[in-house]
XYZ file of C-alpha atoms in Angstrom:
567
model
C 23.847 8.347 4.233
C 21.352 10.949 2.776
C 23.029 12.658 0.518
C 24.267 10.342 -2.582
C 21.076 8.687 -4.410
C 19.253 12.018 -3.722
C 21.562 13.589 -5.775
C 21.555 11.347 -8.587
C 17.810 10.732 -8.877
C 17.556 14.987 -8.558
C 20.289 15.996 -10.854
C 20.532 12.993 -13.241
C 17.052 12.125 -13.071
C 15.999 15.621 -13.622
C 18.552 16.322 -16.435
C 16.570 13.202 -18.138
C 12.983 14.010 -17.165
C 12.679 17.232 -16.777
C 8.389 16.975 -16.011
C 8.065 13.003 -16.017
C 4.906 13.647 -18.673
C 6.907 15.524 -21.174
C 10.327 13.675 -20.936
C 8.510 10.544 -21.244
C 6.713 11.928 -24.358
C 9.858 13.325 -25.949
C 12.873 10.910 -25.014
C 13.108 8.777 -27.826
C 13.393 11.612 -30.263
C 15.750 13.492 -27.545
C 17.859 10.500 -27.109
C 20.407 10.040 -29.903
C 20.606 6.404 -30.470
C 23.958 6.556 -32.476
C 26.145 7.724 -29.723
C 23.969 7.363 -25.873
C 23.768 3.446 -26.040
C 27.062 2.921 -25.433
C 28.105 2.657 -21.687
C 27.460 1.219 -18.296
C 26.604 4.481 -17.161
C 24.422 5.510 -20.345
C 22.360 2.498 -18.855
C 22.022 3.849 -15.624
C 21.224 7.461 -16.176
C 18.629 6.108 -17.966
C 17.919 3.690 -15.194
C 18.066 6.681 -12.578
C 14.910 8.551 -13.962
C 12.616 5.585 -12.998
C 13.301 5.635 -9.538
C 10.744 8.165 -8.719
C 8.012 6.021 -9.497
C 8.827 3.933 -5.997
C 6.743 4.294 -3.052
C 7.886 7.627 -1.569
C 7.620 5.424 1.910
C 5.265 8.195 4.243
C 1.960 7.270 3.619
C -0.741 7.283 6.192
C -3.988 8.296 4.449
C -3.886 5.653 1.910
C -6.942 3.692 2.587
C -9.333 6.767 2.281
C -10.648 4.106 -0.706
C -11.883 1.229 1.573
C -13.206 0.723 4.690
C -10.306 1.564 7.453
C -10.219 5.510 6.702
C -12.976 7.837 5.964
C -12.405 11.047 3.582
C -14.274 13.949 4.405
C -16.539 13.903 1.359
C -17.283 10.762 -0.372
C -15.482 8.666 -2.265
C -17.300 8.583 -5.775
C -15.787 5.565 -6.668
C -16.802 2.828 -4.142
C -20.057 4.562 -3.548
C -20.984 3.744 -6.979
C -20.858 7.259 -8.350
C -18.417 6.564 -10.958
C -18.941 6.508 -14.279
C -17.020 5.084 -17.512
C -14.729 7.828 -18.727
C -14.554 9.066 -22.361
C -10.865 9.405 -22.661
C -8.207 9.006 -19.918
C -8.873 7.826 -16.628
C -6.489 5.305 -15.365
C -5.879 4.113 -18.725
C -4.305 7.791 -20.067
C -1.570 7.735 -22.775
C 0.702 9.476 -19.632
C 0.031 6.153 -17.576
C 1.594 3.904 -20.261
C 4.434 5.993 -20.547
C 6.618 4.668 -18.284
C 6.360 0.820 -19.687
C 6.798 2.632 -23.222
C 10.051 4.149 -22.242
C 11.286 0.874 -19.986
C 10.431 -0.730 -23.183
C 12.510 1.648 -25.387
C 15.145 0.518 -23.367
C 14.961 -2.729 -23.705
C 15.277 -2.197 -27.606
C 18.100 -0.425 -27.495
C 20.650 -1.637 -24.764
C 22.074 -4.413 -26.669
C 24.889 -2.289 -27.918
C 26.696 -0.863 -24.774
C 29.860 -2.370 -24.443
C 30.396 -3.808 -20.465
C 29.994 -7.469 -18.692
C 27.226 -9.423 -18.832
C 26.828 -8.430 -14.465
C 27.366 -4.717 -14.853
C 24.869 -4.563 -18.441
C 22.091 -7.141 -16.732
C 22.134 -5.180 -13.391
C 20.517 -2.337 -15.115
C 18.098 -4.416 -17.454
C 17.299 -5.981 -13.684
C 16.375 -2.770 -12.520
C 14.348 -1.867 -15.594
C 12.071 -5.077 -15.748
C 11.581 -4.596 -12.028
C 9.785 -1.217 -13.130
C 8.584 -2.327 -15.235
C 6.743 -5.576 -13.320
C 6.402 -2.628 -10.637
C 3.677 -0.843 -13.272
C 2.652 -3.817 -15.013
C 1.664 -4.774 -11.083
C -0.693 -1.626 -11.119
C -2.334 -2.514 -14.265
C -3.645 -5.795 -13.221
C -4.542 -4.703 -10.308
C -6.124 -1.811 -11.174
C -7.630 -3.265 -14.948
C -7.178 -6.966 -14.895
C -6.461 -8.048 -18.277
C -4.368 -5.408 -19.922
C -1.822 -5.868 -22.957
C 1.301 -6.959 -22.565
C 3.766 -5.806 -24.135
C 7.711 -5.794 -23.890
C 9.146 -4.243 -27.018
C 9.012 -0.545 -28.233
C 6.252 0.333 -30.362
C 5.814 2.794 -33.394
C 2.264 3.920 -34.773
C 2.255 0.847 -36.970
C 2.623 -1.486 -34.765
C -0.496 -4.010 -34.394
C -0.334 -4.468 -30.878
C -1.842 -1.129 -30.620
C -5.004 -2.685 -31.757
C -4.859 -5.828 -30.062
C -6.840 -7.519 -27.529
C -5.890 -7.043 -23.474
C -3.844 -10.091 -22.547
C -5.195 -12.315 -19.742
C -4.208 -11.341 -16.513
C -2.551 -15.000 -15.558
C -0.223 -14.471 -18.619
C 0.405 -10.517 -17.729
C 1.386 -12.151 -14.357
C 3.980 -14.854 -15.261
C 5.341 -12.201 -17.500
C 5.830 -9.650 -14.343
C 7.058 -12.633 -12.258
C 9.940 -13.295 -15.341
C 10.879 -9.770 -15.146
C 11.199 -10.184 -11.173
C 13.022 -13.052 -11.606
C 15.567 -11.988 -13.744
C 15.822 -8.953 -11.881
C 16.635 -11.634 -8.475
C 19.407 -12.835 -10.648
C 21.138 -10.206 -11.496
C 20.757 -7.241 -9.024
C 23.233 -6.691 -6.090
C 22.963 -9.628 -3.547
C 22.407 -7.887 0.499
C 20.809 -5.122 1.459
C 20.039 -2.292 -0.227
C 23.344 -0.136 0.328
C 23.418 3.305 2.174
C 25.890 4.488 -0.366
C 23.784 4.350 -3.393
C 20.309 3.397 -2.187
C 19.808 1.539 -5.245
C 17.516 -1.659 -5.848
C 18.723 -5.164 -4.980
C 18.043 -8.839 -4.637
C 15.811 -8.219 -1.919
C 13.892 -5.960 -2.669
C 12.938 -7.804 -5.785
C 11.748 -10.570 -3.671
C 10.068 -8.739 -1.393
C 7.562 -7.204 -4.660
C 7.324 -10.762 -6.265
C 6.189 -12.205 -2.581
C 3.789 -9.268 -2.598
C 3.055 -9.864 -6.144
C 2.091 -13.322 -5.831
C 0.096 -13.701 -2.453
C -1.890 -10.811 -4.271
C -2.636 -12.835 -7.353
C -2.750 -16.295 -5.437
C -5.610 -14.872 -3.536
C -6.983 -13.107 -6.008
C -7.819 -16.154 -7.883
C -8.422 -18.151 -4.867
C -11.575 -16.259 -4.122
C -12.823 -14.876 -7.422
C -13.788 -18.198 -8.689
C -15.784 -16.527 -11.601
C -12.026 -16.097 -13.410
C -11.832 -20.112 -13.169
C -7.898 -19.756 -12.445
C -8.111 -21.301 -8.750
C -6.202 -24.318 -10.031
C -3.172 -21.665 -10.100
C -3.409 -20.352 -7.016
C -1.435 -22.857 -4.968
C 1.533 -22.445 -7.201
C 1.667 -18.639 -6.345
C 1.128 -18.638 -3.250
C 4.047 -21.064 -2.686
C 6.073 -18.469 -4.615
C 5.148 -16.036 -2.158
C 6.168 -18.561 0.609
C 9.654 -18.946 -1.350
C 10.371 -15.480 -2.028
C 9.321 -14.445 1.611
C 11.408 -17.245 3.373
C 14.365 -16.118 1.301
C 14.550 -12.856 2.817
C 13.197 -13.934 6.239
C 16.143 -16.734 6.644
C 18.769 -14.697 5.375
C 19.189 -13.160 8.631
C 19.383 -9.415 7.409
C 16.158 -7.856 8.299
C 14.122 -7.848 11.661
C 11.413 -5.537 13.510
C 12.676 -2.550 14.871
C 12.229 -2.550 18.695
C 14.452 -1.041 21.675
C 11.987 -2.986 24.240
C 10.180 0.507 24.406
C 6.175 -1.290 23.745
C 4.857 1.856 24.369
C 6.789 3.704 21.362
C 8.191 1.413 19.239
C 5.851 1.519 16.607
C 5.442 5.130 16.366
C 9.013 6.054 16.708
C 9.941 3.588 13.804
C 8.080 6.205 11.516
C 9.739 9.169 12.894
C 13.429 7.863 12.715
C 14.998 10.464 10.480
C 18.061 8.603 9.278
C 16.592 5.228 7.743
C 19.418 3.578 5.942
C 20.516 1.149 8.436
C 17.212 0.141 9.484
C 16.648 -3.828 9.398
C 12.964 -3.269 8.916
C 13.471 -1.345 5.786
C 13.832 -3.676 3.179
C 14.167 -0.428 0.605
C 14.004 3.110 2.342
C 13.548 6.431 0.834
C 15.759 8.869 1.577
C 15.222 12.644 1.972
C 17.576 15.256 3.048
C 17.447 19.019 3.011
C 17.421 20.808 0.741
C 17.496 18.641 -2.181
C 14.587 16.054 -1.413
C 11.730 16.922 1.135
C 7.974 15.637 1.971
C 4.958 16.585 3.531
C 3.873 13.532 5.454
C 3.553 15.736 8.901
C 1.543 18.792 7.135
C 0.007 16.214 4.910
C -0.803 13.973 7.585
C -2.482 15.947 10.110
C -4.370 17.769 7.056
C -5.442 14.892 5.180
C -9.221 15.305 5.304
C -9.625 11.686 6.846
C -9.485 10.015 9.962
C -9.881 6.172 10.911
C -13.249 4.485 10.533
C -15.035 3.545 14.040
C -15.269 0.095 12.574
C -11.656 0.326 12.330
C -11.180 0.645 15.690
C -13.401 -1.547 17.189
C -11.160 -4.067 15.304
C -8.358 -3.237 17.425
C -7.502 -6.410 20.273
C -7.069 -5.626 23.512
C -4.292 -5.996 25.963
C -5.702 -9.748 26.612
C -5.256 -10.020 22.810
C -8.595 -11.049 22.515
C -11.367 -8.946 20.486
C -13.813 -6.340 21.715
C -16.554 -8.593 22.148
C -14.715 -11.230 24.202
C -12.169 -9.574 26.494
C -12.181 -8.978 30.121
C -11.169 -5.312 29.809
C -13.988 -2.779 30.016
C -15.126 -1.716 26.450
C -16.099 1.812 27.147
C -15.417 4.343 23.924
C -17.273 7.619 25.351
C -14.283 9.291 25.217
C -11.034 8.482 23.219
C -8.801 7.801 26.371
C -11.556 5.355 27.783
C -11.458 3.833 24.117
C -7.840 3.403 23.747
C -7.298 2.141 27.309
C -5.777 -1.667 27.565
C -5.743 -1.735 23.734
C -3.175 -3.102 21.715
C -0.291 -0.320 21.794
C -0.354 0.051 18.227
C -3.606 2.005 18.801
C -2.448 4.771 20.637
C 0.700 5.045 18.799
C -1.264 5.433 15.188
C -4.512 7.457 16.776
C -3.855 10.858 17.933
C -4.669 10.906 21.711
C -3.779 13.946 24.008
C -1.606 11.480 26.372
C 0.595 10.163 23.461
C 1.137 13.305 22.221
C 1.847 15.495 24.923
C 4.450 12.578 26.640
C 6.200 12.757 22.863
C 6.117 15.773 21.638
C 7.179 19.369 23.880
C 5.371 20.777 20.833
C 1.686 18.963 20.742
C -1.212 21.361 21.170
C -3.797 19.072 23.262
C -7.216 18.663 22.148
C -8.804 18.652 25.713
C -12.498 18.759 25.087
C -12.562 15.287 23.827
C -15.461 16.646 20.736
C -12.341 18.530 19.399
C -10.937 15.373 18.062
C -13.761 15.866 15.523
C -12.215 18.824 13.836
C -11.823 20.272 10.007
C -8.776 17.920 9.164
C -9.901 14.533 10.748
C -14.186 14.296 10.493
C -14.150 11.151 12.551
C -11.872 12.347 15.169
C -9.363 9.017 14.656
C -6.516 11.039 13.276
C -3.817 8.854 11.810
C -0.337 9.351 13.852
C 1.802 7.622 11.824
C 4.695 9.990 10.468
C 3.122 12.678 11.985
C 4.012 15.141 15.124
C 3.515 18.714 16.077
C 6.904 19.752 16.089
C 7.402 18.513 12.143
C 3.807 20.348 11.270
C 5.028 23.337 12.224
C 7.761 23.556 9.851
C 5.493 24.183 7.046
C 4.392 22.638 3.961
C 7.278 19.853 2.196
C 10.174 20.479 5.406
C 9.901 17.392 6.451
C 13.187 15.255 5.610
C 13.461 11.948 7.982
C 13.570 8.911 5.747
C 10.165 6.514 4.042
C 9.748 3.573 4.037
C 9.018 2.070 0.435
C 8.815 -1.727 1.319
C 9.039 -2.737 4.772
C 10.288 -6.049 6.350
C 6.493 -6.114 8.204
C 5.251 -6.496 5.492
C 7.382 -9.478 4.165
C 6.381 -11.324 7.706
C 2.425 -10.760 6.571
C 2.849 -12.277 3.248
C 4.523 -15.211 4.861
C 2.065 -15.880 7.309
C -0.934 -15.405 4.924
C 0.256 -17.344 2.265
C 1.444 -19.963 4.184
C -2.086 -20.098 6.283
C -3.898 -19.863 2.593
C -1.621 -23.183 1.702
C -2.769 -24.608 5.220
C 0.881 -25.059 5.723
C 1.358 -22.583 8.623
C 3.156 -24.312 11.992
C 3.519 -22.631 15.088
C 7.223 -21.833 14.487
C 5.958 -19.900 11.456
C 3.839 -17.473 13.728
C 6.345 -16.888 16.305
C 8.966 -15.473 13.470
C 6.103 -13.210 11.920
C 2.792 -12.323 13.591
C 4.488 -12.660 16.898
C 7.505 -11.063 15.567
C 5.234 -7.688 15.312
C 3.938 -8.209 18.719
C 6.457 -8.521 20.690
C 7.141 -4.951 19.665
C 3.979 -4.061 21.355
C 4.420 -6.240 24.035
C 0.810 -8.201 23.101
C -0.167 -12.042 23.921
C 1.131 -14.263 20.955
C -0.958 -15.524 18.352
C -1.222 -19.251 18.387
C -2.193 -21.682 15.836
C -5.536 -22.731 17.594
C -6.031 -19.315 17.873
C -8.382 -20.324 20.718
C -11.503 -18.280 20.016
C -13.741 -17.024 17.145
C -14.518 -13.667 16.975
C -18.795 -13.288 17.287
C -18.273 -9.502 15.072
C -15.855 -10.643 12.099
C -17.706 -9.696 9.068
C -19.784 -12.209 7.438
C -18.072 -10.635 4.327
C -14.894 -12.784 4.464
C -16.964 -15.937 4.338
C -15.875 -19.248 5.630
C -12.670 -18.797 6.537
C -10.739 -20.140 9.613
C -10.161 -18.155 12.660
C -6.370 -18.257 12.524
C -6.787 -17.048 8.853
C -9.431 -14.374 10.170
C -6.405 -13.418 12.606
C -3.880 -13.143 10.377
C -6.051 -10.836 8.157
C -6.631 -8.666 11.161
C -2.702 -8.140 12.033
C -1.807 -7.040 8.896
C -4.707 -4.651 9.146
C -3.672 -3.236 12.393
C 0.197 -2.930 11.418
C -0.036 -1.577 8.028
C -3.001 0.874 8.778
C -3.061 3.554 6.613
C -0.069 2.849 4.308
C -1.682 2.371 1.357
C -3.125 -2.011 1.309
C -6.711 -2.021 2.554
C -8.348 -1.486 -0.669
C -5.465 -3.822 -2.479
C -6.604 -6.360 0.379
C -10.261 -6.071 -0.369
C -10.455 -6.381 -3.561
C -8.240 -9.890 -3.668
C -10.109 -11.498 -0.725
C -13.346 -10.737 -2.363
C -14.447 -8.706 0.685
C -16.420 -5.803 -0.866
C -19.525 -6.169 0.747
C -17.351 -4.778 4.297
C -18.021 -1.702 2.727
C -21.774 -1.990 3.386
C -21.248 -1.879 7.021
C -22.231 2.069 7.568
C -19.701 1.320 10.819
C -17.280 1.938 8.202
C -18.482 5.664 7.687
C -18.663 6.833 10.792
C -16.796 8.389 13.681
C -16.556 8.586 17.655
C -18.928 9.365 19.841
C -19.588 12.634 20.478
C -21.347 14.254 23.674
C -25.354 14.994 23.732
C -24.790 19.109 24.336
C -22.094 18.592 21.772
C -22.001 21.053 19.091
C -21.838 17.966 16.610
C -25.075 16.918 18.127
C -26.452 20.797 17.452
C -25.692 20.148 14.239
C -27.526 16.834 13.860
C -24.854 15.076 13.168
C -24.934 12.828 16.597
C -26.329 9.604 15.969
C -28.796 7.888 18.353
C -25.375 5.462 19.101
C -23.424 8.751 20.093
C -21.334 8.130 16.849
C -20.261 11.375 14.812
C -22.323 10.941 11.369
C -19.518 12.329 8.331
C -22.230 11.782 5.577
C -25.794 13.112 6.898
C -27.210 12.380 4.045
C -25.739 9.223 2.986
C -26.263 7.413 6.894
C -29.728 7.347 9.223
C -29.779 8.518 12.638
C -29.782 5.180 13.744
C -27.065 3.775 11.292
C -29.075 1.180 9.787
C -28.369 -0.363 6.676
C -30.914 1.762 3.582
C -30.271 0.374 0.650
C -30.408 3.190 -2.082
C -28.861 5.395 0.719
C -26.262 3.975 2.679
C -23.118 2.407 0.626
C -23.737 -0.658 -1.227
C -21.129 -2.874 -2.777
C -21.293 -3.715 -6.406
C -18.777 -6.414 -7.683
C -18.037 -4.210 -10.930
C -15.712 -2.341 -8.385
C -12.763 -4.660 -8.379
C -11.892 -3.701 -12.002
C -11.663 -0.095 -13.054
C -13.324 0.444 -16.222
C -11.786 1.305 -20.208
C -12.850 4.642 -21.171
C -14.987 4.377 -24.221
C -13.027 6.482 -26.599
C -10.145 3.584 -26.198
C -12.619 0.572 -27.093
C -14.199 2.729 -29.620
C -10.675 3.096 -31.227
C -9.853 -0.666 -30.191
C -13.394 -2.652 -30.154
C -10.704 -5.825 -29.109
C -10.045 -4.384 -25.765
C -13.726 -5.243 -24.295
C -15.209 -3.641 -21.317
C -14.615 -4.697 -17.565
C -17.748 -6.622 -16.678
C -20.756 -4.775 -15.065
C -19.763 -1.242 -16.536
C-alpha cells in the first residue's frame, strides 16, 4: 500500500506546515483554540505534520562523521576545527520548534470530546516525537532543559538551568512508555502506515542501550550505578518485539543478494524486517538515495574494510584465506557477503544491474563521487541513477528489525547475561542471511588488530560491536556508537582517512597522492606518505567532541545554561 499515509502526511501535513520553519513559528496564533480542539481528527491532523521528522529510511552516507566513511573534504568537526557558535548552531530557535509545538499540544488537547483509546493514541504519538527529539538533544548536548508544557515569553524556564541528562532520560522513557500503552498493538499497518506499539519499543530499546552505555563508559558523569537498569530495559523492550513472533530477517536463501536486494525492494509494507517503513510513491513522495548515493562525496574508510571477516568468519589477521587488497576483486574475495553487496564492485554490479557502467581499470574506483574508491551500494543501482535527481520511489526503512537483534545482543552481552540461544536468534540471525560461520559465545579467538581504543573489553563483546558495524554500515550509527562506547581515539587511526590501493603508474600516484602502502591519500595535507601518526597533523581526538557546544549568545542571555566541558 503506497498510496494512503503519503497522502495524508502531503496534503494534511502540508495544509498544516506549509515550510516546517514557518508553520512551526506561526501555528499557535494560526490555530484557533476556541473551535480546532475539539475532535479525534483535530488531534490527528495535528498529529500528521510531525511525521516528517522520522527517519526517511535510505541512508547510506551517514557516517561521513566517524571513522567508517570518509567525506571528500574534511570534516571540521571531529578534526577539531570547530568552533563555539555565536547564535544558532544545533541549539537554533528552529530546532526547538518541534518540542514547542508537541508541547502546545499537550496544553491544549484536554478538551476534544472522544474515548480515552482514540484521545491517548494521539497524545502516544505526540510524546513519542517528542522523546524522538528530546533523544537528539541528549545526544547531541547532554544536559538540555526539559520541558513539557507550552511556554510564553514570561515563562522562567526560559532562563533556567539545562536539566541533567539522567532526568531528561527517564522523562523520554515516560513519554515512550505511555506511548507503548496506548498506540495500536501489531505491526505497523499498510493501510495507514502510522506509529504503533512496536515501534515505540523498538526507539526506547535503542534509547536505552544508548544511555546504558553511555554511562557505562563515561565514568566522569558518575551515573554507572544506572546503567544496569537501562540496559535491562533495552533487554525488555527488545525481547518484546523479538518474541512476539512478527518480525524476522529478510532472506529468500539467496546469500549472495539478500542483503542488497532488501534495500532495493520497492514495495516495503509487508516486510518483517521493517519494524516502521517509509513509504514513497510517484508522484506524491520521492527520494534521491540512488543519485544521492552514488554522488555523495564519500566512500568507505580502508580501515573499514579491513574490519570486514572473512568467509572462515575469522578476521583479516587470522584467517586462512589469502589477504590480498591490490585490487578490489582480490580484496573482496572470500569476504563476508555483506561486503560485496554494500561496496561497489564491477562483478556485483554488472550480474545485478543490465544498466551498471563497469569501472574496469580498477584506479577508476577512485573517482570524483567516492575519493576512497569504497562506494557505498546500499540503495543504490545504475538503473535508479539514471532516472535523475528525487525519482526514486521504492520504500525506507526508518527502524529496522536488525537493528532490534543488535540492541539485544549488546545489551544483553553489556549485562554479561548473553547465552548461546541469545546469539543464534540475533547475530546469527543476520548471518545466516549471508550464509557466514555462527558467532559463538567463546567466540574462540581474539582479534591481534581491534583497536586499543575500546579498552578492555571481551572478545564476544568486541564481536558483537563489529556485526552491528558491518550490518548497519552507512545508515546513520557509527558516530552515535562512538561517542557512547567512549571510542574517540579510533579516529586517530589515519587508516580511517584513507582509501585503496592504487597502482604505481597510477595517475593518483602522479598526483602524489599514492602512499608508500599503495593506499589512495584523500587529505595530502592532513596524512604523511607513510601514514604515520603526526600529531598536530594527522586527526587527533579530543574528548570535548562527545558534546556539541552552546553558542555563546544563548549563555550570554542564560548564564544558567553553562558550557559543555572543554569548549
Amino acid at each position: 500500500m503506497k498510496l494512503k499515509y503519503i497522502l495524508y502526511s502531503v496534503t494534511i501535513g502540508a495544509v498544516l506546515t506549509g515550510c516546517n520553519d514557518s508553520f512551526l513559528e506561526r501555528a499557535p496564533q494560526e490555530i484557533v483554540d476556541q473551535t480546532y480542539w475539539n475532535t479525534v481528527q483535530d488531534l490527528e491532523s495535528y498529529a500528521n505534520a510531525f511525521y516528517d521528522i522520522l527517519p526517511g529510511g535510505v541512508t547510506n552516507a551517514g557516517d561521513t562523521g566517524a571513522d567508517d566513511q570518509v567525506p571528500n573534504s574534511v570534516n571540521t568537526y571531529n578534526w577539531g576545527m570547530y568552533t563555539v557558535p555565536a547564535e544558532n548552531g544545533s541549539w537554533s530557535k528552529s530546532n526547538w520548534s518541534n518540542i514547542r509545538m508537541i508541547n502546545y499540544f499537550m496544553t491544549h488537547y484536554g478538551t476534544v470530546t472522544g474515548s480515552e483509546d482514540q484521545i491517548n493514541r494521539y497524545v502516544g504519538e505526540m510524546r513519542f516525537f517528542r522523546a524522538l527529539e528530546y533523544f537528539a538533544k541528549v545526544r547531541t548536548f547532554g544536559d538540555v532543559p526539559w520541558l513539557d508544557r507550552d511556554l510564553n515569553v514570561d515563562s522562567p524556564e526560559l532562563y533556567g538551568p539545562r536539566t541533567p541528562r539522567n532526568e531528561v532520560i527517564q522523562h523520554i522513557i515516560e513519554d515512550l512508555d505511555f506511548a507503548i500503552q496506548w498506540l495500536p498493538e501489531g505491526r505497523v499497518s499498510s493501510a495507514d502506515n502510522r506509529l504503533t506499539q512496536d515501534v515505540a519499543l523498538h526507539l526506547k530499546a535503542r534509547v536505552c542501550l544508548y544511555e546504558g552505555t553511555y554511562y557505562k563508559y563515561h565514568t566522569e558523569l558518575g551515573l554507572q550505578s544506572e546503567s544496569q537498569a537501562l540496559l535491562q530495559q533495552a533487554v525488555d523492550a527488545s525481547d518484546q518485539l523479538i518474541e512476539s513472533g512478527r518480525y524476522d530477517i529478510y532472506s529468500t536463501g539467496d546469500y549472495e543478494h539478500d542483503y542488497y536486494n532488501l534495500f532495493m525492494l520497492d514495495d516495503k509494507s509487508n516486510l518483517e524486517e521493517a519494524v516502521l517503513y517509509i513509504d514513497y510513491a510517484e508522484p506524491l513522495r520521492r527520494h534521491n538515495a540512488a543519485r544521492g548515493g552514488m554522488e555523495s562525496n564519500a566512500g568507505f574508510s580502508k580501515d573499514f574494510v579491513d574490519r570486514i571477516l572473512y568467509a572462515d568468519g575469522l578476521p583479516k589477521a587470522l584467517t586462512s584465506y589469502p589477504t590480498g587488497d591490490e585490487t578490489l576483486a582480490e580484496e573482496l574475495a572470500n569476504r563476508d557477503p555483506r561486503a560485496r553487496q554494500m561496496i561497489m564492485n564491477d562483478a556485483f554490479g554488472s550480474e545485478t544491474d543490465p544498466a551498471y557502467s563497469p569501472v574496469g581499470n580498477d584506479n577508476n574506483y577512485i573517482r570524483q563521487w567516492c575519493q576512497t574508491g569504497y562506494q557505498n551500494f546500499k540503495y543504490v543501482s545504475q538503473s535508479q541513477f539514471n532516472l535523475g535527481n528525487t525519482m526514486q520511489t521504492y520504500d525506507g526503512i526508518a527502524y529496522r528489525y536488525a537493528e532490534t537483534l543488535l540492541i539485544n545482543a549488546e545489551a544483553k552481552a553489556e549485562l554479561d547475561i548473553i547465552t548461546q540461544a541469545d546469539l543464534d536468534r540475533t547475530i546469527n540471525k543476520l548471518r545466516d542471511r549471508v550464509n557466514m560461520p555462527h558467532l559463538t559465545v567463546e567466540v574462540g579467538f581474539t582479534d591481534p588488530n581491534w583497536p586499543a581504543a575500546f579498552g578492555d573489553i571481551s572478545p564476544l563483546l568486541q564481536e558483537i560491536r563489529r556485526e552491528r558495524s558491518i550490518e548497519l554500515a552507512g545508515e546513520g550509527f557509527r558516530w552515535d556508537d562512538i561517542c557512547r562506547w567512549k571510542a574517540g581515539e579510533l579516529l586517530n587511526n589515519v587508516m580511517t582517512y584513507v582509501g585503496k590501493k592504487v597502482s604505481a603508474d597510477s595517475e593518483q600516484a602522479q598526483q602524489g597522492l599514492r602512499s608508500e602502502q599503495g593506499y589512495y591519500i584523500v587529505y595530502p595535507n592532513y596524512t604523511n606518505p607513510n601514514l604515520s601518526f603526526q600529531s598536530g597533523m594527522s586527526r587527533t581526538w579530543d574528548d570535548k567532541l562527545y558534546l556539541e557546544p552552546i553558542p555563546s549568545g544563548e549563555i550570554q542571555r542564560n548564564p544558567q545554561l553553562t558550557q559543555n566541558p572543554g569548549w
